[in-house]
XYZ file of C-alpha atoms in Angstrom:
725
model
C 0.000 0.000 0.000
C 1.364 3.399 -0.997
C 2.096 5.744 1.919
C 0.510 9.188 2.189
C 2.999 11.892 3.174
C 1.105 14.881 4.564
C 2.191 18.492 5.068
C -0.950 19.886 6.723
C -4.417 18.882 7.873
C -7.198 21.486 7.942
C -8.554 22.651 11.282
C -11.813 20.779 10.712
C -9.753 17.690 9.832
C -11.784 17.294 6.650
C -8.989 18.131 4.193
C -5.386 17.010 3.751
C -2.524 18.716 1.984
C -0.029 16.241 0.584
C 3.604 17.059 1.117
C 4.301 17.061 -2.628
C 1.567 19.695 -3.081
C 2.982 21.932 -0.367
C 6.567 21.640 -1.604
C 5.589 22.386 -5.193
C 3.238 25.223 -4.219
C 5.898 26.837 -2.028
C 8.553 26.306 -4.699
C 6.486 27.980 -7.421
C 5.746 31.004 -5.231
C 9.359 31.353 -4.102
C 10.472 31.064 -7.732
C 8.321 34.060 -8.706
C 9.571 36.086 -5.727
C 13.267 35.366 -6.339
C 12.887 36.021 -10.070
C 12.531 39.725 -9.147
C 16.288 39.741 -8.543
C 17.282 37.076 -11.075
C 17.361 33.922 -8.931
C 14.034 32.234 -9.587
C 15.625 28.778 -9.784
C 17.229 29.284 -6.358
C 13.856 30.290 -4.896
C 12.293 27.190 -6.466
C 14.974 24.929 -4.954
C 14.526 26.460 -1.486
C 10.777 25.889 -1.640
C 11.130 22.350 -2.995
C 13.518 21.224 -0.248
C 12.460 23.257 2.804
C 10.125 20.668 4.352
C 11.662 17.352 3.296
C 12.176 16.634 6.995
C 8.422 16.037 7.097
C 9.065 12.762 5.296
C 10.235 11.235 8.586
C 7.963 8.650 10.191
C 7.997 10.636 13.403
C 6.657 13.788 11.738
C 3.981 11.835 9.886
C 2.838 10.382 13.226
C 2.860 13.860 14.765
C 0.693 15.410 12.053
C -1.756 12.597 12.663
C -2.080 13.801 16.279
C 0.740 12.083 18.175
C 2.399 14.169 20.890
C 5.940 13.585 19.637
C 8.272 16.541 19.162
C 10.210 16.572 15.929
C 12.582 18.978 14.144
C 11.620 18.931 10.482
C 13.477 22.091 9.382
C 17.050 20.831 9.765
C 16.833 18.023 7.199
C 16.624 20.245 4.109
C 19.509 22.378 5.353
C 21.719 19.347 5.926
C 20.860 17.935 2.498
C 21.769 21.226 0.774
C 25.071 21.253 2.638
C 25.861 17.753 1.405
C 24.926 18.551 -2.199
C 27.119 21.613 -2.706
C 28.525 20.397 -6.008
C 25.151 19.425 -7.449
C 23.762 22.805 -6.345
C 26.647 24.693 -8.026
C 27.758 26.566 -4.958
C 24.226 27.359 -3.827
C 24.087 24.719 -1.135
C 25.203 26.935 1.720
C 22.814 29.810 0.908
C 19.910 27.379 0.544
C 20.930 25.635 3.767
C 20.852 28.899 5.773
C 17.415 29.808 4.405
C 15.933 26.358 5.049
C 17.464 25.978 8.510
C 15.985 29.340 9.476
C 12.505 29.041 8.009
C 10.989 28.470 11.467
C 13.561 29.486 14.079
C 15.132 32.395 12.177
C 18.433 32.730 10.325
C 21.185 31.358 12.600
C 24.665 32.616 13.331
C 27.386 30.612 11.601
C 29.030 29.471 14.812
C 32.251 27.479 14.720
C 33.700 24.049 14.107
C 33.637 23.307 17.847
C 29.838 23.621 17.977
C 28.073 20.367 18.747
C 24.726 19.216 17.381
C 23.012 20.827 20.364
C 24.046 24.341 19.276
C 21.501 26.576 17.520
C 24.177 27.813 15.101
C 24.557 26.844 11.454
C 27.541 24.647 12.275
C 25.666 23.022 15.138
C 22.513 22.383 13.131
C 24.527 20.779 10.335
C 25.819 18.209 12.877
C 22.507 17.605 14.613
C 21.157 14.053 14.767
C 17.736 14.074 13.111
C 15.047 11.619 12.092
C 15.507 9.579 8.902
C 13.884 11.474 6.027
C 15.155 9.359 3.142
C 11.590 8.680 1.992
C 11.711 12.095 0.278
C 13.546 10.394 -2.582
C 10.334 8.566 -3.495
C 8.632 11.845 -4.396
C 11.143 14.701 -4.652
C 14.064 15.305 -6.994
C 16.716 17.839 -6.014
C 16.319 20.787 -8.430
C 19.220 21.942 -10.569
C 20.509 25.493 -10.150
C 21.310 27.068 -13.496
C 21.917 30.653 -12.365
C 25.469 31.026 -11.028
C 26.094 32.879 -7.806
C 27.176 36.491 -8.410
C 30.812 37.414 -7.974
C 31.545 40.522 -5.913
C 34.318 42.605 -7.498
C 35.157 44.256 -4.155
C 36.608 41.414 -2.108
C 36.109 43.164 1.231
C 32.374 43.435 0.513
C 31.886 39.883 -0.764
C 30.842 38.446 2.601
C 28.314 41.215 3.206
C 26.808 40.825 -0.284
C 26.529 37.057 0.147
C 24.835 37.424 3.555
C 22.392 39.942 2.084
C 21.559 37.481 -0.692
C 20.926 34.744 1.898
C 18.510 37.032 3.725
C 16.647 37.860 0.494
C 16.434 34.174 -0.456
C 15.178 33.435 3.060
C 12.488 36.089 2.605
C 11.287 34.445 -0.605
C 11.071 31.079 1.129
C 9.264 32.125 4.307
C 6.702 34.269 2.466
C 6.038 31.501 -0.048
C 5.716 28.972 2.802
C 3.254 31.192 4.695
C 1.187 31.916 1.595
C 0.946 28.295 0.452
C -0.025 27.152 3.949
C -2.563 29.973 4.237
C -4.050 29.056 0.854
C -4.601 25.478 1.984
C -5.851 26.246 5.496
C -8.325 28.851 4.176
C -9.318 26.502 1.331
C -8.317 29.135 -1.221
C -10.594 31.788 0.300
C -7.921 34.322 1.164
C -8.840 38.005 1.491
C -5.660 39.482 0.017
C -5.874 42.519 -2.264
C -2.645 43.556 -3.961
C -3.997 46.908 -5.128
C -3.864 48.401 -8.613
C -1.041 48.367 -11.143
C 1.559 51.148 -11.079
C 0.397 52.421 -14.488
C -3.101 53.070 -13.173
C -1.688 54.936 -10.174
C 0.504 57.075 -12.438
C -2.594 58.032 -14.441
C -4.460 58.932 -11.244
C -1.644 61.253 -10.194
C -1.476 62.800 -13.677
C -5.160 63.688 -13.513
C -4.575 65.328 -10.139
C -1.581 67.432 -11.192
C -2.515 68.228 -14.806
C -3.859 71.732 -13.996
C -0.663 72.536 -12.073
C 1.573 71.622 -15.007
C 0.187 74.551 -17.026
C 1.743 77.086 -14.623
C 4.945 78.538 -16.085
C 5.155 81.617 -13.843
C 8.446 80.836 -12.121
C 8.375 84.124 -10.243
C 5.563 82.674 -8.062
C 5.640 79.972 -5.384
C 3.274 77.698 -7.299
C 5.238 78.268 -10.491
C 8.458 77.203 -8.781
C 6.767 74.126 -7.356
C 5.607 73.265 -10.870
C 9.127 73.699 -12.225
C 10.415 71.181 -9.663
C 7.497 68.834 -10.342
C 8.084 68.871 -14.118
C 11.775 68.107 -13.683
C 10.969 65.131 -11.454
C 8.521 63.787 -14.038
C 11.023 64.235 -16.862
C 13.853 62.522 -14.971
C 11.540 59.668 -14.046
C 12.445 58.110 -17.398
C 16.116 57.725 -16.430
C 17.803 54.394 -15.727
C 17.585 52.988 -12.215
C 20.104 54.249 -9.705
C 20.724 56.767 -6.943
C 18.880 60.101 -6.908
C 18.686 63.173 -4.678
C 15.720 65.503 -4.399
C 17.098 68.507 -2.540
C 14.098 70.813 -2.220
C 13.776 73.738 0.209
C 10.870 73.905 2.640
C 7.763 74.914 0.728
C 8.988 73.483 -2.592
C 6.362 70.732 -2.779
C 8.691 67.750 -2.361
C 5.949 65.304 -1.283
C 4.059 65.451 -4.595
C 7.244 65.942 -6.639
C 8.836 62.825 -5.137
C 5.642 60.819 -5.696
C 5.544 61.975 -9.331
C 9.142 60.910 -9.896
C 8.605 57.573 -8.153
C 5.445 56.667 -10.098
C 6.847 57.763 -13.461
C 10.115 55.944 -12.773
C 8.302 52.789 -11.637
C 6.091 52.910 -14.720
C 9.003 53.423 -17.119
C 11.390 50.970 -15.460
C 8.980 48.191 -14.499
C 9.248 48.587 -10.729
C 6.675 46.748 -8.647
C 6.153 49.222 -5.831
C 7.130 52.487 -4.179
C 8.382 52.489 -0.600
C 8.449 55.746 1.392
C 10.775 55.547 4.396
C 10.167 58.320 6.927
C 11.761 59.038 10.347
C 8.646 60.142 12.248
C 5.144 58.695 12.455
C 3.685 62.218 12.356
C 5.177 62.726 8.862
C 4.087 59.245 7.799
C 0.475 59.955 8.697
C 0.522 63.215 6.704
C 2.117 61.615 3.635
C -0.130 58.549 3.754
C -3.227 60.753 3.899
C -2.076 62.659 0.801
C -1.286 59.452 -1.092
C -4.586 57.798 -0.143
C -6.551 60.802 -1.331
C -4.831 60.772 -4.736
C -4.278 57.049 -5.325
C -7.107 55.433 -3.371
C -6.910 53.905 0.126
C -6.723 50.340 -1.217
C -3.343 51.122 -2.814
C -1.499 52.618 0.165
C -0.213 50.587 3.109
C 0.788 52.597 6.172
C 3.033 50.379 8.301
C 4.474 51.552 11.608
C 4.051 51.056 15.350
C 1.078 53.422 15.702
C -1.197 51.801 13.126
C -3.260 48.694 13.834
C -5.337 47.029 11.151
C -8.049 45.238 13.074
C -9.421 42.005 11.634
C -12.591 43.518 10.241
C -13.779 42.568 6.763
C -12.830 46.030 5.523
C -9.315 46.140 6.981
C -8.367 42.450 6.796
C -6.585 42.876 3.411
C -4.444 45.663 4.902
C -3.590 43.497 7.905
C -2.483 40.733 5.545
C -0.538 43.157 3.308
C 1.367 44.455 6.353
C 2.873 40.969 6.721
C 4.693 41.046 3.394
C 4.239 44.568 1.938
C 2.241 43.341 -1.045
C 0.809 46.762 -1.968
C 1.948 49.206 -4.664
C 2.703 52.052 -2.213
C 4.190 51.442 1.237
C 4.707 54.225 3.781
C 6.855 53.099 6.691
C 9.476 54.207 9.223
C 13.268 54.078 9.263
C 12.906 51.676 12.183
C 10.574 49.258 10.364
C 12.538 49.391 7.090
C 16.114 49.010 8.305
C 15.418 46.694 11.245
C 13.674 44.381 8.766
C 16.699 44.486 6.442
C 18.919 43.441 9.356
C 16.431 41.129 11.058
C 16.716 37.353 11.156
C 13.173 36.204 11.987
C 10.473 35.239 9.516
C 8.137 38.006 10.714
C 10.800 40.680 10.101
C 12.225 39.271 6.873
C 9.085 38.036 5.136
C 8.616 41.377 3.364
C 12.195 41.797 2.116
C 11.809 40.197 -1.312
C 9.074 42.751 -2.055
C 11.637 45.539 -1.595
C 13.494 44.219 -4.658
C 12.653 46.081 -7.874
C 11.171 49.040 -5.966
C 11.593 52.805 -5.877
C 12.701 53.651 -2.327
C 12.198 57.263 -1.219
C 13.966 58.259 2.000
C 12.053 61.307 3.185
C 14.096 63.539 5.524
C 17.181 61.515 4.600
C 19.334 63.480 7.036
C 17.557 61.644 9.851
C 19.325 58.353 9.169
C 20.745 57.622 12.649
C 24.458 58.383 12.886
C 25.240 55.285 14.935
C 23.924 53.025 12.161
C 24.701 55.188 9.132
C 27.238 52.839 7.527
C 25.077 49.676 7.673
C 21.988 51.625 6.542
C 23.793 52.995 3.490
C 25.386 49.593 2.799
C 21.910 48.037 2.614
C 20.696 50.754 0.230
C 23.796 50.300 -1.902
C 23.158 46.560 -2.105
C 19.518 47.103 -3.078
C 20.607 49.350 -5.951
C 23.517 47.160 -7.067
C 21.907 43.715 -7.038
C 18.166 44.006 -6.425
C 17.108 46.426 -9.178
C 16.045 49.254 -6.850
C 16.252 53.015 -7.239
C 16.838 55.135 -4.140
C 15.817 58.785 -3.739
C 17.312 60.829 -0.873
C 14.667 63.477 -0.319
C 15.247 66.433 2.029
C 15.903 70.142 2.375
C 19.125 69.376 4.287
C 20.917 66.835 2.106
C 23.464 64.747 4.055
C 26.929 64.200 2.553
C 26.545 60.485 1.833
C 28.424 60.285 -1.466
C 31.524 58.782 0.168
C 29.493 55.952 1.716
C 27.850 54.725 -1.476
C 29.677 52.786 -4.176
C 32.068 54.975 -6.173
C 30.589 53.553 -9.377
C 27.101 54.869 -8.596
C 26.352 58.180 -10.345
C 24.348 60.738 -8.364
C 21.440 62.457 -10.091
C 19.924 65.619 -8.574
C 16.218 65.925 -9.368
C 15.744 69.527 -8.293
C 16.331 71.989 -11.159
C 18.479 75.056 -10.396
C 18.821 73.884 -6.817
C 20.785 76.845 -5.423
C 18.365 79.280 -7.039
C 15.375 77.432 -5.555
C 16.864 77.765 -2.069
C 17.308 81.503 -2.561
C 13.748 81.868 -3.854
C 12.104 79.838 -1.082
C 14.077 81.439 1.730
C 11.465 82.563 4.239
C 13.461 83.717 7.255
C 16.745 85.362 8.239
C 18.959 83.303 10.548
C 20.814 85.484 13.051
C 23.456 83.957 15.330
C 23.561 85.598 18.768
C 27.223 86.203 19.614
C 27.047 86.361 23.396
C 25.957 83.380 25.498
C 22.696 83.771 27.400
C 21.561 82.701 30.809
C 18.009 81.385 31.084
C 17.089 84.757 32.581
C 18.468 86.502 29.480
C 16.401 84.240 27.242
C 13.282 84.746 29.333
C 13.694 88.514 29.104
C 14.058 88.356 25.313
C 10.915 86.219 24.991
C 8.958 88.372 27.416
C 9.705 91.547 25.457
C 8.764 89.998 22.090
C 5.575 88.506 23.521
C 4.600 91.870 25.039
C 4.759 93.346 21.514
C 2.000 90.946 20.451
C 4.300 88.668 18.437
C 3.921 84.966 17.689
C 7.070 83.214 18.889
C 8.496 79.707 18.995
C 11.378 78.867 21.339
C 13.072 75.454 20.938
C 15.382 74.203 23.694
C 17.515 71.087 23.856
C 16.203 69.523 27.064
C 12.789 68.907 28.560
C 13.961 70.248 31.901
C 14.940 73.599 30.365
C 11.587 73.763 28.562
C 9.760 73.298 31.870
C 11.866 75.913 33.664
C 11.452 78.596 30.997
C 7.756 77.832 30.714
C 7.337 78.181 34.495
C 8.993 81.610 34.355
C 6.701 82.879 31.566
C 3.449 80.940 32.045
C 0.266 82.824 31.331
C -2.426 83.275 28.720
C -1.097 82.557 25.213
C 1.991 80.706 26.495
C 2.241 76.985 25.712
C 4.524 74.080 26.614
C 5.328 71.131 24.330
C 7.530 68.117 25.052
C 7.381 64.342 25.171
C 6.675 64.588 28.900
C 3.137 65.074 27.550
C 1.168 62.130 26.164
C 0.520 62.067 22.386
C -3.194 62.742 22.950
C -2.347 65.696 25.197
C 0.185 67.114 22.691
C -2.304 66.940 19.824
C -4.841 68.862 21.897
C -2.301 71.581 22.748
C -1.160 71.794 19.116
C -4.729 72.355 18.003
C -5.067 75.196 20.513
C -1.794 76.703 19.235
C -3.012 76.487 15.623
C -6.202 78.290 16.538
C -4.278 81.001 18.412
C -1.995 81.543 15.408
C -4.943 81.591 13.034
C -6.638 84.290 15.090
C -3.359 86.290 15.047
C -3.289 86.493 18.839
C -0.024 86.807 20.798
C 1.469 83.331 21.108
C 4.595 81.933 22.765
C 5.437 78.230 22.481
C 8.278 76.721 24.532
C 9.144 73.315 23.066
C 11.700 70.599 22.519
C 12.741 69.606 18.997
C 9.632 67.453 18.556
C 7.983 70.506 17.016
C 10.501 70.418 14.133
C 9.162 67.160 12.729
C 5.944 67.118 10.760
C 4.312 69.975 12.698
C 2.916 72.533 10.281
C 2.985 75.794 12.265
C 3.937 79.328 11.216
C 5.595 81.807 13.635
C 6.960 85.303 13.160
C 10.041 84.692 15.332
C 11.881 81.501 16.242
C 14.469 81.193 19.005
C 16.563 78.017 18.588
C 19.210 76.837 21.038
C 22.359 75.764 19.188
C 22.136 72.247 17.723
C 23.133 70.542 14.495
C 22.776 72.636 11.335
C 19.996 70.361 10.090
C 18.017 71.006 13.292
C 18.526 74.763 12.958
C 17.143 74.675 9.416
C 14.209 72.509 10.472
C 13.452 75.104 13.156
C 13.709 77.883 10.573
C 11.040 76.034 8.594
C 8.531 77.045 11.309
C 9.289 80.752 10.748
C 7.194 82.575 8.125
C 6.236 79.154 6.747
C 3.451 80.619 4.588
C 5.721 83.345 3.178
C 3.307 86.156 4.073
C 5.951 88.299 5.760
C 9.241 89.742 4.564
C 12.641 88.291 5.467
C 13.323 91.342 7.635
C 10.179 90.631 9.669
C 10.881 86.898 10.064
C 13.930 86.109 12.175
C 15.410 82.914 13.591
C 17.700 83.639 16.541
C 20.306 80.910 17.149
C 21.714 81.218 20.663
C 23.945 79.370 23.111
C 23.344 79.048 26.826
C 25.984 79.610 29.477
C 27.217 76.321 30.978
C 25.164 74.273 28.510
C 25.992 70.575 28.531
C 24.149 68.349 26.101
C 25.461 64.760 26.464
C 25.629 62.926 23.148
C 25.333 66.100 21.069
C 28.777 67.626 21.591
C 30.083 66.795 18.126
C 26.987 68.120 16.340
C 27.232 71.384 18.252
C 30.983 71.743 17.749
C 30.670 71.156 13.994
C 27.710 73.552 13.810
C 29.872 76.270 15.390
C 32.595 75.673 12.791
C 30.110 75.966 9.935
C 28.523 79.090 11.431
C 31.949 80.736 11.505
C 32.586 79.898 7.831
C 29.207 80.679 6.246
C 27.120 83.797 6.410
C 24.040 81.755 5.413
C 24.064 78.395 7.195
C 20.926 77.329 5.326
C 22.738 77.322 1.953
C 23.212 73.830 0.415
C 27.005 74.132 0.489
C 26.957 74.932 4.226
C 24.758 71.906 4.883
C 27.084 69.651 2.865
C 30.121 70.877 4.787
C 28.339 70.327 8.104
C 27.601 66.679 7.324
C 31.004 66.060 5.753
C 32.778 67.310 8.878
C 30.386 65.532 11.233
C 30.787 62.150 9.548
C 34.572 62.557 9.464
C 34.676 63.284 13.196
C 32.401 60.393 14.072
C 34.429 57.884 12.068
C 33.913 54.356 13.414
C 31.009 55.564 15.552
C 28.931 55.581 12.339
C 28.731 51.804 12.856
C 28.671 51.770 16.648
C 27.558 48.129 16.977
C 30.144 46.927 14.397
C 27.299 45.521 12.281
C 29.388 45.324 9.113
C 31.923 43.128 10.910
C 29.176 40.578 11.538
C 29.214 39.635 7.839
C 32.752 39.003 6.646
C 34.105 36.131 4.600
C 31.826 33.151 5.170
C 31.110 33.871 8.837
C 27.731 35.507 9.431
C 26.042 36.660 12.641
C 22.404 36.815 11.569
C 20.868 36.148 14.998
C 23.285 38.442 16.856
C 22.612 41.271 14.405
C 18.862 40.727 14.650
C 19.129 41.267 18.407
C 21.516 44.231 18.319
C 20.342 46.305 15.338
C 17.965 48.716 17.070
C 17.655 52.230 15.647
C 15.866 53.321 18.804
C 17.809 52.074 21.800
C 15.703 50.361 24.436
C 16.858 52.464 27.378
C 13.481 54.035 28.118
C 10.453 52.907 30.092
C 6.828 53.616 29.242
C 4.503 55.085 31.864
C 0.741 55.067 31.304
C -0.870 58.325 32.479
C -4.493 57.803 33.664
C -5.414 61.500 33.593
C -8.178 61.122 30.975
C -11.305 59.000 31.024
C -10.240 56.676 28.217
C -6.838 56.157 29.867
C -8.598 55.166 33.112
C -10.750 52.696 31.178
C -7.614 51.204 29.603
C -6.051 50.703 33.046
C -9.210 48.895 34.192
C -9.212 46.682 31.097
C -5.536 45.841 31.568
C -6.157 44.893 35.198
C -9.204 42.708 34.663
C -9.012 41.524 31.044
C -5.265 41.389 30.430
C -3.070 42.975 27.782
C -3.880 42.626 24.102
C -1.827 44.003 21.240
C -4.481 46.513 20.206
C -5.068 47.653 23.802
C -1.359 48.202 24.412
C -1.136 50.142 21.155
C -3.984 52.403 22.247
C -2.402 52.775 25.692
C 0.632 54.284 23.958
C -1.461 57.328 23.079
C -1.846 58.015 26.810
C 1.748 57.228 27.810
C 5.086 58.972 28.320
C 8.523 57.431 27.706
C 11.249 58.298 30.224
C 14.920 57.425 30.560
C 16.041 54.802 33.064
C 17.355 57.221 35.706
C 14.095 59.173 35.804
C 12.036 55.984 35.818
C 14.008 54.666 38.798
C 13.527 57.954 40.647
C 9.755 57.893 40.090
C 9.506 54.204 40.990
C 11.573 54.544 44.178
C 9.524 57.582 45.184
C 6.355 55.462 45.029
C 4.840 57.426 42.142
C 4.299 54.352 39.956
C 2.295 51.172 40.248
C 2.682 48.080 38.085
C 0.026 45.936 36.426
C 0.124 42.975 34.018
C 3.166 41.375 35.648
C 3.083 38.689 32.968
C 4.291 41.283 30.435
C 8.038 41.365 29.861
C 8.632 44.283 32.258
C 5.132 44.895 33.522
C 2.983 47.898 32.633
C 3.717 50.940 34.769
C 0.991 53.413 35.654
C 1.438 56.863 37.214
C -0.132 57.155 40.660
C -2.048 60.314 41.543
C -1.907 61.960 38.090
C -3.716 64.989 39.523
C -0.530 65.661 41.537
C 2.150 64.227 39.258
C 0.871 65.250 35.821
C 0.033 68.765 34.710
C -2.391 69.860 31.968
C 0.177 72.549 31.118
C 3.484 70.631 31.278
C 2.704 66.938 31.363
C 4.730 64.668 33.663
C 6.096 66.659 36.616
C 9.646 65.726 37.604
C 12.580 67.200 39.450
C 14.371 69.532 37.047
C 17.744 67.812 37.495
C 16.266 64.527 36.306
C 14.582 65.904 33.209
C 17.665 66.629 31.158
C 16.670 64.141 28.442
C 17.929 65.498 25.138
C 15.619 66.932 22.493
C 12.387 64.989 22.212
């Protein structure tokens, strides 16, 4: 009697999926995915061999409801390792992908590792169940596409590891999709959205009236000039592009026009916007949805939750593997996925291949991870048919970090002239250092004149002190000591005050520089990096309704100011200020970043990520743990000062924590550094609930005493010196 080898049994136990069906279905899907970067036969082989361990008698008993534990993922990896010659050098790459398709890509390990080790070397020695029955039904596929050769020997190991991760992505997504198709009996609610060509036509209809404007002596005319250039250059070959557009130049629509035209002309499958802040993401995603249709735009970041309703289920599914034509995501989500090692992180990676990647506010790439971030972008351009657009008003000096063979193409026409035309404010550097009393006096005098003023300081503690000295009607405080819900409410009040042209004074941290569309007559900015100064200047005379002489940004230093972690940025900013009369000019910005990166040197790869992928020794799991753009040195405190926040606390206590509830709780929470958290905890100001969570959920006691409607979380000034946000 012929044996039945099964891969899955449906939940109702009415249907069976034969192992041959699952292997072939996974192989065909992985073949299509890997074909996007020229390795369809490798994807097919990975899919065909990934589950051959299920041919063991022990697994077949388990799937028929025995309680035996069995490792089925190691068999395919070991087989690929043994068949290196037959697989034309692809055995090792296939082995890594197959070994990791459940537990995640492993570290290489060493020759001393035993079969008990979770490393590649250990897994290849592990004693596993006999799976030889696979030979009755499965033939080992032949690889016809040779492995690429890396001309730069020192980069060969990194390129090979990147390829392994992309191949792994093809396999795990194909495996998930084939399993899902069987378990749902083909009734899957996925919706890939419309073709790029249709989206390009939608945008054209939207912008057609604008394209008729040739009056380049007007703001709209200049925006049209930039837009037309982006459309024209969208026909160029794939590669590396910069869109260096001053504030007010319309870079959101211009970059979308370039990306859609380029994708249409060059056969790209999707457009991926990578943005540093969720506030900017939400703005961009809203614009894109309005033009392109909500079904075509996936917004993917920590603050969005697609509940499993019939309407949003396709978006929830698309978030797993980015199978939509337009993705809007964060630096954190994008780069941590590229350096992740788990199936949930890496499943989407193959859908990055053959895409147009737009890095909005490109200067916000984190300095400590700059080298590995740029290396990943370089690899995507070189081997995975991507184009990358660095989009910002303060273009970082990244040319030395990309491949020397990559030409740079600037998309903004007459760039220097555009910056002169769109200049909205005069930046004046205050020569003498101020005390806080000096600053308060300056602000008090301007406010008394009926002006609308923004003052940005480098620490939350300083913001609270200056606010306390000037508090009164029309004076507002903004920092991340306030919950997101609270900040949005205050921002709305500020907008209304500005709209009514009433006297207004806002004391804030740098959070107001990111994605906050406000317009002040005067801005006072404590010395910081040149990019931060220019971002602050973007809040001055934003609408261009006043003259340069009436719109001034004062850059000042404080006496005895100490800003840990920002010394180099401030020192370099001082050097640039001494050399350039206009620090907002493109050449001043380039010199700032060039000097800064030179001073930082090895600190641009502070975790030594690039060293984790050299030769044939790879640290996938280690890198997955260590690559964190936002360091986990903060604690979250839930503030029950509003009715909904109190309800959330009750639900957490009596119903337990769910993903959606914790996400909502974040809107009523404040993040604090470890020293401040310990102070609050030791002082008895916090209580903990949901102990089963990794660190518990901390709730502020007595918010009526410890949280202010004006300033947010109330702390001792000496403990509130958290930088910037």
